PDB file of N, CA and C in Angstrom:
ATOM      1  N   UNK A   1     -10.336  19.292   3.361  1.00  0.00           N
ATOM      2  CA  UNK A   1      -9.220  18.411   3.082  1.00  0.00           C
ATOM      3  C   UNK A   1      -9.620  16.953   3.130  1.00  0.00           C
ATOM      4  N   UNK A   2     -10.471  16.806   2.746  1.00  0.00           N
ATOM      5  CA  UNK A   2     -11.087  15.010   3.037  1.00  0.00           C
ATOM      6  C   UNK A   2     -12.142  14.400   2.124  1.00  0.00           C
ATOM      7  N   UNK A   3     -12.138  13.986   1.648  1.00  0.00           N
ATOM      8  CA  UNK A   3     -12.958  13.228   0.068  1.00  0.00           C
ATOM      9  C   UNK A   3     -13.936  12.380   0.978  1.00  0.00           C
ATOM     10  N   UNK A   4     -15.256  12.220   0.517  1.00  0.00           N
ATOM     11  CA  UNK A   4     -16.695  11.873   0.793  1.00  0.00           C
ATOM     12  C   UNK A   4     -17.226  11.075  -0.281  1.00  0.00           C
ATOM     13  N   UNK A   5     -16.986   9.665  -0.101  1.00  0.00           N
ATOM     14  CA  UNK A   5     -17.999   8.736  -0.964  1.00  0.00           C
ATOM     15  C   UNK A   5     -18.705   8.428  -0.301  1.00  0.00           C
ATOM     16  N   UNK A   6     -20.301   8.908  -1.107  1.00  0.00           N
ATOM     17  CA  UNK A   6     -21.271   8.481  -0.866  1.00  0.00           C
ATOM     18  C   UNK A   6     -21.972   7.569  -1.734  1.00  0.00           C
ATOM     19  N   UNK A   7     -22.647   6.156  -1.380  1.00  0.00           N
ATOM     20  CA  UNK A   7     -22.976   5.273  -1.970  1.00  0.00           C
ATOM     21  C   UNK A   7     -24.248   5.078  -1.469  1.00  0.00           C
ATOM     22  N   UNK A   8     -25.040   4.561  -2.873  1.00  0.00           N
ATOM     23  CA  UNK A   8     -26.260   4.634  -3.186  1.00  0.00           C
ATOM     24  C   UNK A   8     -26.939   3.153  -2.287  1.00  0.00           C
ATOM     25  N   UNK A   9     -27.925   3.931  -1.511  1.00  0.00           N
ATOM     26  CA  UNK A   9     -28.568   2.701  -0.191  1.00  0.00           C
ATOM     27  C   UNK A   9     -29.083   1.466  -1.209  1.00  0.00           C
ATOM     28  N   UNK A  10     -29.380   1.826  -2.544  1.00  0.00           N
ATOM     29  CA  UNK A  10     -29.484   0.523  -3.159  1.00  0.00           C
ATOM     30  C   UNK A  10     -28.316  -0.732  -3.518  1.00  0.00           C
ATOM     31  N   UNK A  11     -27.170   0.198  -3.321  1.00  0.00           N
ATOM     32  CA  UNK A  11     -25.758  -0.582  -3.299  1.00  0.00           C
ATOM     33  C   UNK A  11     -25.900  -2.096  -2.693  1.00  0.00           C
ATOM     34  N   UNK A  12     -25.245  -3.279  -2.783  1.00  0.00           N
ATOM     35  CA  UNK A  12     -25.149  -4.201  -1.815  1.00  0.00           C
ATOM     36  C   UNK A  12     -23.714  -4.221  -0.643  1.00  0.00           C
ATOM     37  N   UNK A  13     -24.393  -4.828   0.613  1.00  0.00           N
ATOM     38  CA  UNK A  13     -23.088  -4.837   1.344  1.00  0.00           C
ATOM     39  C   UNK A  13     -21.740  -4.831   0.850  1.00  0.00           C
ATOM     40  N   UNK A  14     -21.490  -5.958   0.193  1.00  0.00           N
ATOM     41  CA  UNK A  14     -20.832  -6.584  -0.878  1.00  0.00           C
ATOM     42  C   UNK A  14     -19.790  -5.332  -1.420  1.00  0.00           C
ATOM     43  N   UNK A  15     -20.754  -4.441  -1.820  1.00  0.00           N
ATOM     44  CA  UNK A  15     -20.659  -3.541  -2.820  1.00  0.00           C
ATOM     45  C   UNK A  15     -19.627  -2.349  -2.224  1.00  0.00           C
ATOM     46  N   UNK A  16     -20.321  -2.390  -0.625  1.00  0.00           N
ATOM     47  CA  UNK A  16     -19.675  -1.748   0.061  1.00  0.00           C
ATOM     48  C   UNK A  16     -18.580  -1.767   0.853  1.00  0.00           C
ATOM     49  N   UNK A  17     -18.137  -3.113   1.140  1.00  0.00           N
ATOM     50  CA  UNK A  17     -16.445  -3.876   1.374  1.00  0.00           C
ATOM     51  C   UNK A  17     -15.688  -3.870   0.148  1.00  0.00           C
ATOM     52  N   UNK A  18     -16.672  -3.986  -1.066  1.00  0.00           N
ATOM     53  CA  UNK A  18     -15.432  -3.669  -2.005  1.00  0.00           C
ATOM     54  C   UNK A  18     -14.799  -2.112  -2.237  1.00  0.00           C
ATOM     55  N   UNK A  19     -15.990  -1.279  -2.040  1.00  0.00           N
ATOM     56  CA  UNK A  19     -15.672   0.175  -1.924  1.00  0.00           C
ATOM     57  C   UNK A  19     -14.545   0.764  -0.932  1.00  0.00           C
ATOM     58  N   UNK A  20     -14.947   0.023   0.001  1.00  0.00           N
ATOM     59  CA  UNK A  20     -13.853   0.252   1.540  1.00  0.00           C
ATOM     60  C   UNK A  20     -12.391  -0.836   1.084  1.00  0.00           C
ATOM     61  N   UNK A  21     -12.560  -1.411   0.093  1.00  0.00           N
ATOM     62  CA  UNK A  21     -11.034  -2.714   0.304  1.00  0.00           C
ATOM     63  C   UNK A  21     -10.253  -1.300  -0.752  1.00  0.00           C
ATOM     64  N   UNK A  22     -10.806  -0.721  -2.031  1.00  0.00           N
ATOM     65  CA  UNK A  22     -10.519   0.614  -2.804  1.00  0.00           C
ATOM     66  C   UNK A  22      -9.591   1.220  -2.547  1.00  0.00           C
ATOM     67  N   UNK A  23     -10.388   1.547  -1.339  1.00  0.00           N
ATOM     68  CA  UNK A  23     -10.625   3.320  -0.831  1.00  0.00           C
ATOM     69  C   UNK A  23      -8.715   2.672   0.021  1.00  0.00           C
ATOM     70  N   UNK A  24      -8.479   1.498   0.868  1.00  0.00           N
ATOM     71  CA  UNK A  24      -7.980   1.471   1.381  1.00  0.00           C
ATOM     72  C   UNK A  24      -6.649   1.511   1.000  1.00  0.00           C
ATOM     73  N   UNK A  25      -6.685   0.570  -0.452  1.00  0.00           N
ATOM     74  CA  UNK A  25      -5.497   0.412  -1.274  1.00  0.00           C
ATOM     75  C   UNK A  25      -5.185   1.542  -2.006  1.00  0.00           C
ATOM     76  N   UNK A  26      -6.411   2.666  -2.330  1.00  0.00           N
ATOM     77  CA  UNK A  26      -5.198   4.089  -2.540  1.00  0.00           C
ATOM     78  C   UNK A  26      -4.662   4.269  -1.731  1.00  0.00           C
ATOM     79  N   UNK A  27      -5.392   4.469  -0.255  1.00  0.00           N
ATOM     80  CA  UNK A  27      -4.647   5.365   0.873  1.00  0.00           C
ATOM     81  C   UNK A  27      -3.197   4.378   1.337  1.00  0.00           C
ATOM     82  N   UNK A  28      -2.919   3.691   0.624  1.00  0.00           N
ATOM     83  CA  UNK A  28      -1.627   2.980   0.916  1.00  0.00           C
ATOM     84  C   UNK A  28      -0.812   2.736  -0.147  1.00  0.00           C
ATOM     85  N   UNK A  29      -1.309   2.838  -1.445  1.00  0.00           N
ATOM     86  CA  UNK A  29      -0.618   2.905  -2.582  1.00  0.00           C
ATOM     87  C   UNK A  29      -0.641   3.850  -3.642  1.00  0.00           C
ATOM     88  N   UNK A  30      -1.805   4.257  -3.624  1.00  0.00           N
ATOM     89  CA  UNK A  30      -1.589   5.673  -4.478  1.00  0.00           C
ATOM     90  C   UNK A  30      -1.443   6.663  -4.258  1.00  0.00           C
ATOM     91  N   UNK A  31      -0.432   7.737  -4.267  1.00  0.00           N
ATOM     92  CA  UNK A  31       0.028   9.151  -4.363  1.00  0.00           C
ATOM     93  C   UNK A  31      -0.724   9.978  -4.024  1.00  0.00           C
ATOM     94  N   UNK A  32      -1.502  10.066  -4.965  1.00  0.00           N
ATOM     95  CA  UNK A  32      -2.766  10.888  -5.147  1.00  0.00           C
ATOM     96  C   UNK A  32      -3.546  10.759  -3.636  1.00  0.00           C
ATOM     97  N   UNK A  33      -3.695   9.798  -3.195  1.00  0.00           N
ATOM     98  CA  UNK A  33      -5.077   9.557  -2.224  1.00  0.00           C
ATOM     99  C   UNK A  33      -3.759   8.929  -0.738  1.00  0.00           C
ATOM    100  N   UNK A  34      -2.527   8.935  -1.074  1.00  0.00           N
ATOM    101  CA  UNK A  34      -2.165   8.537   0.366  1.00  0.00           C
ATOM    102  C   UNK A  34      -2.007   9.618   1.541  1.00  0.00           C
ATOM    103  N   UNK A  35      -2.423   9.155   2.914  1.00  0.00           N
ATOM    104  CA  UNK A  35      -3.193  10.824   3.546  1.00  0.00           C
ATOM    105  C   UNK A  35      -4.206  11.050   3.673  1.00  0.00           C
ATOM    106  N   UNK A  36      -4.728  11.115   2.691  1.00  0.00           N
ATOM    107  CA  UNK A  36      -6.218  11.598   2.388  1.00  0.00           C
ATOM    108  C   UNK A  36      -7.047  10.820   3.055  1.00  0.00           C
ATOM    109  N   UNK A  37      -7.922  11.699   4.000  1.00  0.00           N
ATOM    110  CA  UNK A  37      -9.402  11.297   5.057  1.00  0.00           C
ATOM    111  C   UNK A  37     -10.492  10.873   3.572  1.00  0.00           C
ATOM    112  N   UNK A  38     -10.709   9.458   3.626  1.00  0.00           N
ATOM    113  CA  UNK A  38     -11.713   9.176   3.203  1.00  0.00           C
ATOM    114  C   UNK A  38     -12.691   8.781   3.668  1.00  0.00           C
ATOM    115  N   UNK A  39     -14.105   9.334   3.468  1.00  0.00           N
ATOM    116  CA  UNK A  39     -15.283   8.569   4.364  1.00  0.00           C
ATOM    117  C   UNK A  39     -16.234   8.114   3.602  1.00  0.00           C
ATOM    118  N   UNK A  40     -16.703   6.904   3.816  1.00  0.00           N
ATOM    119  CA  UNK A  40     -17.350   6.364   3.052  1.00  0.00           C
ATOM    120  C   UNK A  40     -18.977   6.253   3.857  1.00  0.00           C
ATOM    121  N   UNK A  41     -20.389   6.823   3.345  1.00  0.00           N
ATOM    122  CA  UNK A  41     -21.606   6.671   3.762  1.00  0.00           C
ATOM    123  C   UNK A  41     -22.432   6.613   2.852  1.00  0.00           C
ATOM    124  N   UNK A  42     -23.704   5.990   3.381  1.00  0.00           N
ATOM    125  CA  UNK A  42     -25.268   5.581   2.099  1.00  0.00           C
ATOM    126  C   UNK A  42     -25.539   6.820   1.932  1.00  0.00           C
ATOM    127  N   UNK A  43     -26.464   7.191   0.718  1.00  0.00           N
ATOM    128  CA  UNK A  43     -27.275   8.195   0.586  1.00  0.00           C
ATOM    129  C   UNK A  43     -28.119   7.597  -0.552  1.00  0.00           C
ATOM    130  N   UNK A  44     -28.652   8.454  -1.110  1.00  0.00           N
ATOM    131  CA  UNK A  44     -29.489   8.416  -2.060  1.00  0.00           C
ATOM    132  C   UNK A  44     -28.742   8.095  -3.599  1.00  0.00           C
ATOM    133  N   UNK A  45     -28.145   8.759  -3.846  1.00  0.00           N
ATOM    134  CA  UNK A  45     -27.191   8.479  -4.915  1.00  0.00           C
ATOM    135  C   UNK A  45     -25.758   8.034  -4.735  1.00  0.00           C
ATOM    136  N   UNK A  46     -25.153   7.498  -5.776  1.00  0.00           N
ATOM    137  CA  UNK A  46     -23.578   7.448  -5.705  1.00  0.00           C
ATOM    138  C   UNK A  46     -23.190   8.523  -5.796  1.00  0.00           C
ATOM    139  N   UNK A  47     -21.865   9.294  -5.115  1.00  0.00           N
ATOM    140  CA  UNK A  47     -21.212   9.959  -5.720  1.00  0.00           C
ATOM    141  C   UNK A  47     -19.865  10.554  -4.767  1.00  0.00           C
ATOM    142  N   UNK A  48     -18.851  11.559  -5.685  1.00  0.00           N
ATOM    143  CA  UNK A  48     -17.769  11.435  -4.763  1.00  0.00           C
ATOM    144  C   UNK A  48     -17.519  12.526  -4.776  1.00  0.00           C
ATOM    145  N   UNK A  49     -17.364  13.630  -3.656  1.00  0.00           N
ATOM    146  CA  UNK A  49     -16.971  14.967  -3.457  1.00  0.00           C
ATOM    147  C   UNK A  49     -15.531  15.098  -2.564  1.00  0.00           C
ATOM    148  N   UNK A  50     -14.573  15.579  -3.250  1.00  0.00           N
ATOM    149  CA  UNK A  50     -13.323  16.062  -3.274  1.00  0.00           C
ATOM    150  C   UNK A  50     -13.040  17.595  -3.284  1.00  0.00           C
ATOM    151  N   UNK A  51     -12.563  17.979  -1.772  1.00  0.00           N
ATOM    152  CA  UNK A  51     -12.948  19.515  -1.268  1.00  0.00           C
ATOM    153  C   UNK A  51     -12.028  19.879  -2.207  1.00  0.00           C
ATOM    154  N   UNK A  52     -10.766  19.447  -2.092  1.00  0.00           N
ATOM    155  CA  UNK A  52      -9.415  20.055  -2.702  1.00  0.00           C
ATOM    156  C   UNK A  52      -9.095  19.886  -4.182  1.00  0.00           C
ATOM    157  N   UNK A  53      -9.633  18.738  -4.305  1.00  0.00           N
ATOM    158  CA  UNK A  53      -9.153  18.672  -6.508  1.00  0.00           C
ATOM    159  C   UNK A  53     -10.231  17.590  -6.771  1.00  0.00           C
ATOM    160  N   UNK A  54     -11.137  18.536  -7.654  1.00  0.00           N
ATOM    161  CA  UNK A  54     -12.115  17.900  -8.336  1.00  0.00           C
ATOM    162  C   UNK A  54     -11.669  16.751  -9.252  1.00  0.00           C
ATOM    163  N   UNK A  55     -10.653  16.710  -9.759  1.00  0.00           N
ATOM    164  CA  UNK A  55     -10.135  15.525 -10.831  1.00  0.00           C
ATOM    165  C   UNK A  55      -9.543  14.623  -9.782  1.00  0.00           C
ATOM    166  N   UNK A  56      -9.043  14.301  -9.157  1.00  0.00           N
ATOM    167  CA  UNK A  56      -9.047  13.384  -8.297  1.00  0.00           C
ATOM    168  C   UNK A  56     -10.409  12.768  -7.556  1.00  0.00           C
ATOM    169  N   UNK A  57     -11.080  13.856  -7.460  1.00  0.00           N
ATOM    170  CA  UNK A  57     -12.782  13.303  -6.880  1.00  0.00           C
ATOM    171  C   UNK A  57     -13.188  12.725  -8.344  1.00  0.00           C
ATOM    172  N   UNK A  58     -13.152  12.773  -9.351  1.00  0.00           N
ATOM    173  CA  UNK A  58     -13.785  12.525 -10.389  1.00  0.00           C
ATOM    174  C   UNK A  58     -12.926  11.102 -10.719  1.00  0.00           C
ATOM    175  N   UNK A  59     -11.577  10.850 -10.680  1.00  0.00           N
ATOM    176  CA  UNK A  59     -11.040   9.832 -10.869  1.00  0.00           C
ATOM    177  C   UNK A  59     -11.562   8.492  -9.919  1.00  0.00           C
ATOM    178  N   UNK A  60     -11.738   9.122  -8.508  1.00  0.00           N
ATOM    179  CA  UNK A  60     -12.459   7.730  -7.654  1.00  0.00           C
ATOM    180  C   UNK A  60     -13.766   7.796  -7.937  1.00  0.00           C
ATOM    181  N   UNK A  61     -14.256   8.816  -8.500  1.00  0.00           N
ATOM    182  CA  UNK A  61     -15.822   8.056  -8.869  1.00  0.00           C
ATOM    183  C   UNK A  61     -15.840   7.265  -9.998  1.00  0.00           C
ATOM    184  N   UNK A  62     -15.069   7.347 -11.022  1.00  0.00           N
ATOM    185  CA  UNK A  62     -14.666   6.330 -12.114  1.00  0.00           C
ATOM    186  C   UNK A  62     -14.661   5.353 -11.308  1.00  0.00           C
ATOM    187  N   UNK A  63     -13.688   5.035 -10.644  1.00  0.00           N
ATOM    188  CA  UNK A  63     -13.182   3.743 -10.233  1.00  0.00           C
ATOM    189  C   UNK A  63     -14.356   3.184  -9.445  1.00  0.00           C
ATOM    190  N   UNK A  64     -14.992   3.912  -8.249  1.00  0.00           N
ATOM    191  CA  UNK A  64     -16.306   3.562  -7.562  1.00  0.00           C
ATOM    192  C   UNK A  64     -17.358   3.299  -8.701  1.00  0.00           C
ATOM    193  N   UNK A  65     -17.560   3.438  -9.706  1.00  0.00           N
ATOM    194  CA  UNK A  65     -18.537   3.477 -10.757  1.00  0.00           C
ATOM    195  C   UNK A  65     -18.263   1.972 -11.354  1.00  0.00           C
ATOM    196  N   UNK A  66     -16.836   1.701 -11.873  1.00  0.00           N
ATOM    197  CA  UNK A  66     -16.679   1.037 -12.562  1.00  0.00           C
ATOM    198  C   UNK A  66     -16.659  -0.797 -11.276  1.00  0.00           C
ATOM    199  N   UNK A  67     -16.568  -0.497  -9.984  1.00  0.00           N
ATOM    200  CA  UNK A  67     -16.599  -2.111  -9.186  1.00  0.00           C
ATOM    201  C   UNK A  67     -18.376  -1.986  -9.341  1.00  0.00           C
ATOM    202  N   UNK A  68     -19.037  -1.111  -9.373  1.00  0.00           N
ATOM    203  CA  UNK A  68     -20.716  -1.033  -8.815  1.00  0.00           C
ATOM    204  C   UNK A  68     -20.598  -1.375  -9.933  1.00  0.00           C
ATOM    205  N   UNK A  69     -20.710  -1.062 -11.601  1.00  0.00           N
ATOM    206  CA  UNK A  69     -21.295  -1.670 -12.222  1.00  0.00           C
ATOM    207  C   UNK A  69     -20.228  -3.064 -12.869  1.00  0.00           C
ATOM    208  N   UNK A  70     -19.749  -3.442 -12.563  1.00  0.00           N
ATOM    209  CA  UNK A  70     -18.845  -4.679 -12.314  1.00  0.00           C
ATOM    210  C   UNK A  70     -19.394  -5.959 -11.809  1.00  0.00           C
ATOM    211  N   UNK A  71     -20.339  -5.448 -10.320  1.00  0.00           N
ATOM    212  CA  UNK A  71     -21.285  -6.154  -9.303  1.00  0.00           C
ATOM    213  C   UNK A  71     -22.623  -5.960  -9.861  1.00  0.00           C
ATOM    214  N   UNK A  72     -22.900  -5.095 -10.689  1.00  0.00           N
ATOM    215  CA  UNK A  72     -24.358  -5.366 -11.689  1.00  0.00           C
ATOM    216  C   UNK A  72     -24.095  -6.627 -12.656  1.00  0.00           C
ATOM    217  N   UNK A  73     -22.763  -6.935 -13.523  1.00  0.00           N
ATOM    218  CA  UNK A  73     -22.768  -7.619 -14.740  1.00  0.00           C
ATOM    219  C   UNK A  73     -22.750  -8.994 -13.657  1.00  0.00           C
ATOM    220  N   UNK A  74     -22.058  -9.073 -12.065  1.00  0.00           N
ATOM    221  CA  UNK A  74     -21.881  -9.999 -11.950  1.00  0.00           C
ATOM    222  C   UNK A  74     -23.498 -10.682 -11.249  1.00  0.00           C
ATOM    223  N   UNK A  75     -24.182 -10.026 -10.785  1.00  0.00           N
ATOM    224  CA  UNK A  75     -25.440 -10.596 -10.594  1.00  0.00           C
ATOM    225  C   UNK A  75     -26.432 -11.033 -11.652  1.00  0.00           C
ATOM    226  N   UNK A  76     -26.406 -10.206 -12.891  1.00  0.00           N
ATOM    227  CA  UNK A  76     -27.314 -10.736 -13.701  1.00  0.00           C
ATOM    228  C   UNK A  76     -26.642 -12.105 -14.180  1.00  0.00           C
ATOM    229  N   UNK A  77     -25.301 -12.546 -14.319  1.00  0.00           N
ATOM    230  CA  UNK A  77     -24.982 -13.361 -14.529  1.00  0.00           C
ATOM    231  C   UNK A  77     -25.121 -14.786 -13.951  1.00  0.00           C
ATOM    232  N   UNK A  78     -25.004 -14.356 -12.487  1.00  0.00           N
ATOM    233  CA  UNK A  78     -25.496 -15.308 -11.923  1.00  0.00           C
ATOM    234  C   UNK A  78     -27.015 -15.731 -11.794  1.00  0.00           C
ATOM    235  N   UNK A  79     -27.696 -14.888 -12.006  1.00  0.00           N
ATOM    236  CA  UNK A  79     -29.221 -14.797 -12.167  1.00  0.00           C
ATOM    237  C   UNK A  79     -29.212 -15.382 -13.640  1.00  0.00           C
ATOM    238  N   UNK A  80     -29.083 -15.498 -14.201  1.00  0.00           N
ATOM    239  CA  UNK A  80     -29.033 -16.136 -15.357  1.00  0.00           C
ATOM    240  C   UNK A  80     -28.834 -17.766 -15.415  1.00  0.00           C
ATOM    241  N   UNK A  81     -27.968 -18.139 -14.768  1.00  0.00           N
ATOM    242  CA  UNK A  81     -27.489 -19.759 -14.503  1.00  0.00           C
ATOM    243  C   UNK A  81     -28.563 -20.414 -13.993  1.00  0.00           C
TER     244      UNK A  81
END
């Protein structure tokens, strides 16, 4: 009964307060995820396992997918200046 994001140790801190600010605003505003034990830890890869409904695990890895590479466009950008 509890969804597991795991984020990739190459992630930045950064990367990972934005993951946790997310995770927090479903569990208080969205339906889907209010309730729901989320835990957030490094591993080797990104990814998000959802014991109870795979399309809901698949919907926060969208969303976890889409701030990480969000925080890619925004570093090369600044690396660029």
């Amino acid at each position: 009964m509890s969804i597991t994001v795991t984020i990739s140790k190459t992630a930045s801190d950064r990367d990972i307060d934005q993951i946790q600010l997310l995770v927090r605003h479903l569990q208080d505003f969205d339906l889907n995820f209010k309730g729901r034990a989320i835990r957030i830890q490094r591993g080797f890869i990104t990814s998000v396992v959802d014991t109870d409904d795979a399309l809901r695990g698949a919907l926060l890895k969208l969303m976890v997918d889409s701030l990480l590479s969000h925080s890619d466009q925004r570093t090369r950008v600044a690396s660029d200046v």
